[in-house]
C-alpha positions as a printed Julia matrix, in Angstrom:
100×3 Matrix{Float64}:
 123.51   88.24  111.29
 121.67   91.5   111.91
 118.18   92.5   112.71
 116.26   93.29  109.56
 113.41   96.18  109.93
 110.66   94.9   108.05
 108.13   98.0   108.29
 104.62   97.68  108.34
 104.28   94.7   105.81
 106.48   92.27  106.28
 107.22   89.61  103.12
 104.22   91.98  101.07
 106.08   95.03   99.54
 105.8    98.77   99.73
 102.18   99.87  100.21
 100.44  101.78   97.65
 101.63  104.93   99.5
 105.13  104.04  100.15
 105.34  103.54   96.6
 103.63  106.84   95.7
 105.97  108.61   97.79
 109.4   107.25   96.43
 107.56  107.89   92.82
 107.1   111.48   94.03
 110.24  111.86   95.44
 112.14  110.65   92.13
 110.01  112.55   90.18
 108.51  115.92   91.29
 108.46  117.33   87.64
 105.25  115.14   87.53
 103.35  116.83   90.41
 104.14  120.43   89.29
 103.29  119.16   85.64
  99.98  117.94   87.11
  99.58  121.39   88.76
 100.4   123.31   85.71
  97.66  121.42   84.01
  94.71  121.55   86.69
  95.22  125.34   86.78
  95.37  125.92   83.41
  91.69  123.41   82.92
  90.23  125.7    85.73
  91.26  128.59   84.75
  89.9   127.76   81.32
  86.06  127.87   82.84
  86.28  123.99   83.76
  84.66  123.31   87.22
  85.7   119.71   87.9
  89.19  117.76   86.92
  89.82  114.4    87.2
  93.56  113.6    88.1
  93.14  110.25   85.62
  92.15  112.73   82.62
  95.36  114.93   84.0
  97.55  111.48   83.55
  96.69  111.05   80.43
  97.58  114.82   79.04
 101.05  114.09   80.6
 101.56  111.11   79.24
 100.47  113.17   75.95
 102.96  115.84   76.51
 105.74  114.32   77.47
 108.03  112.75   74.77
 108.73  109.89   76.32
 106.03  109.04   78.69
 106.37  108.89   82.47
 108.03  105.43   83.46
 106.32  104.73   86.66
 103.25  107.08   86.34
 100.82  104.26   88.2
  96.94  104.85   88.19
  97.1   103.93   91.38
  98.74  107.09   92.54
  95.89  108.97   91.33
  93.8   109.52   94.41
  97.33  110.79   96.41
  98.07  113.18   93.57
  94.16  114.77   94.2
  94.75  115.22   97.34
  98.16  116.48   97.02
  96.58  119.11   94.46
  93.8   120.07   97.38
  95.87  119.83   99.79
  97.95  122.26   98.74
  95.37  124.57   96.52
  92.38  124.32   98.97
  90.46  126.38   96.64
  90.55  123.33   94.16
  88.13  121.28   96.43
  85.68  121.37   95.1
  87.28  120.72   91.6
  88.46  116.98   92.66
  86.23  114.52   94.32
  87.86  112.92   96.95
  86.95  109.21   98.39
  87.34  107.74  101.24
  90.58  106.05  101.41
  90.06  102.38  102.07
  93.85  101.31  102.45
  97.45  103.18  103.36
């Protein structure tokens, strides 16, 4: 019988961020939906967003909901958003992450 890889937690499951990015990967209409609607709340005067208030437009918006959209994925989506629109910064408030 072969060798099975068990990654980083063996007999526990995908971490919160192993989960996030499959999610992502599956469904990247969410991030740029999330984008679309955190530029269109700051460009509307707002100066702060919170990624949970952003969830809860998409599920909103989208006819059918997202299946999978977990509010645990919340912090990774903020900093996906300032990592990738530094300018937004200040716009999200970022914790410290206290596991992977």
């Amino acid at each position: 019988m072969p060798a099975v890889a068990l990654g980083p937690n063996p007999g526990r499951g995908p971490t919160i961020t192993e989960q996030f990015h499959a999610f992502d990967a599956q469904n990247p209409h969410v991030y740029r939906a999330l984008e679309r609607l955190a530029a269109r709340r700051l460009a509307a005067g707002a100066t702060r967003a919170g990624v949970k208030d952003l969830f809860e437009d998409l599920r909103r918006q989208l006819p059918h909901g997202v299946a999978g959209l977990n509010n645990n994925y919340t912090a990774l989506y903020a900093r996906r958003l300032v990592d990738d629109h530094p300018r937004w910064a200040g716009a999200f408030e970022l914790r410290r992450r206290r596991a992977a």
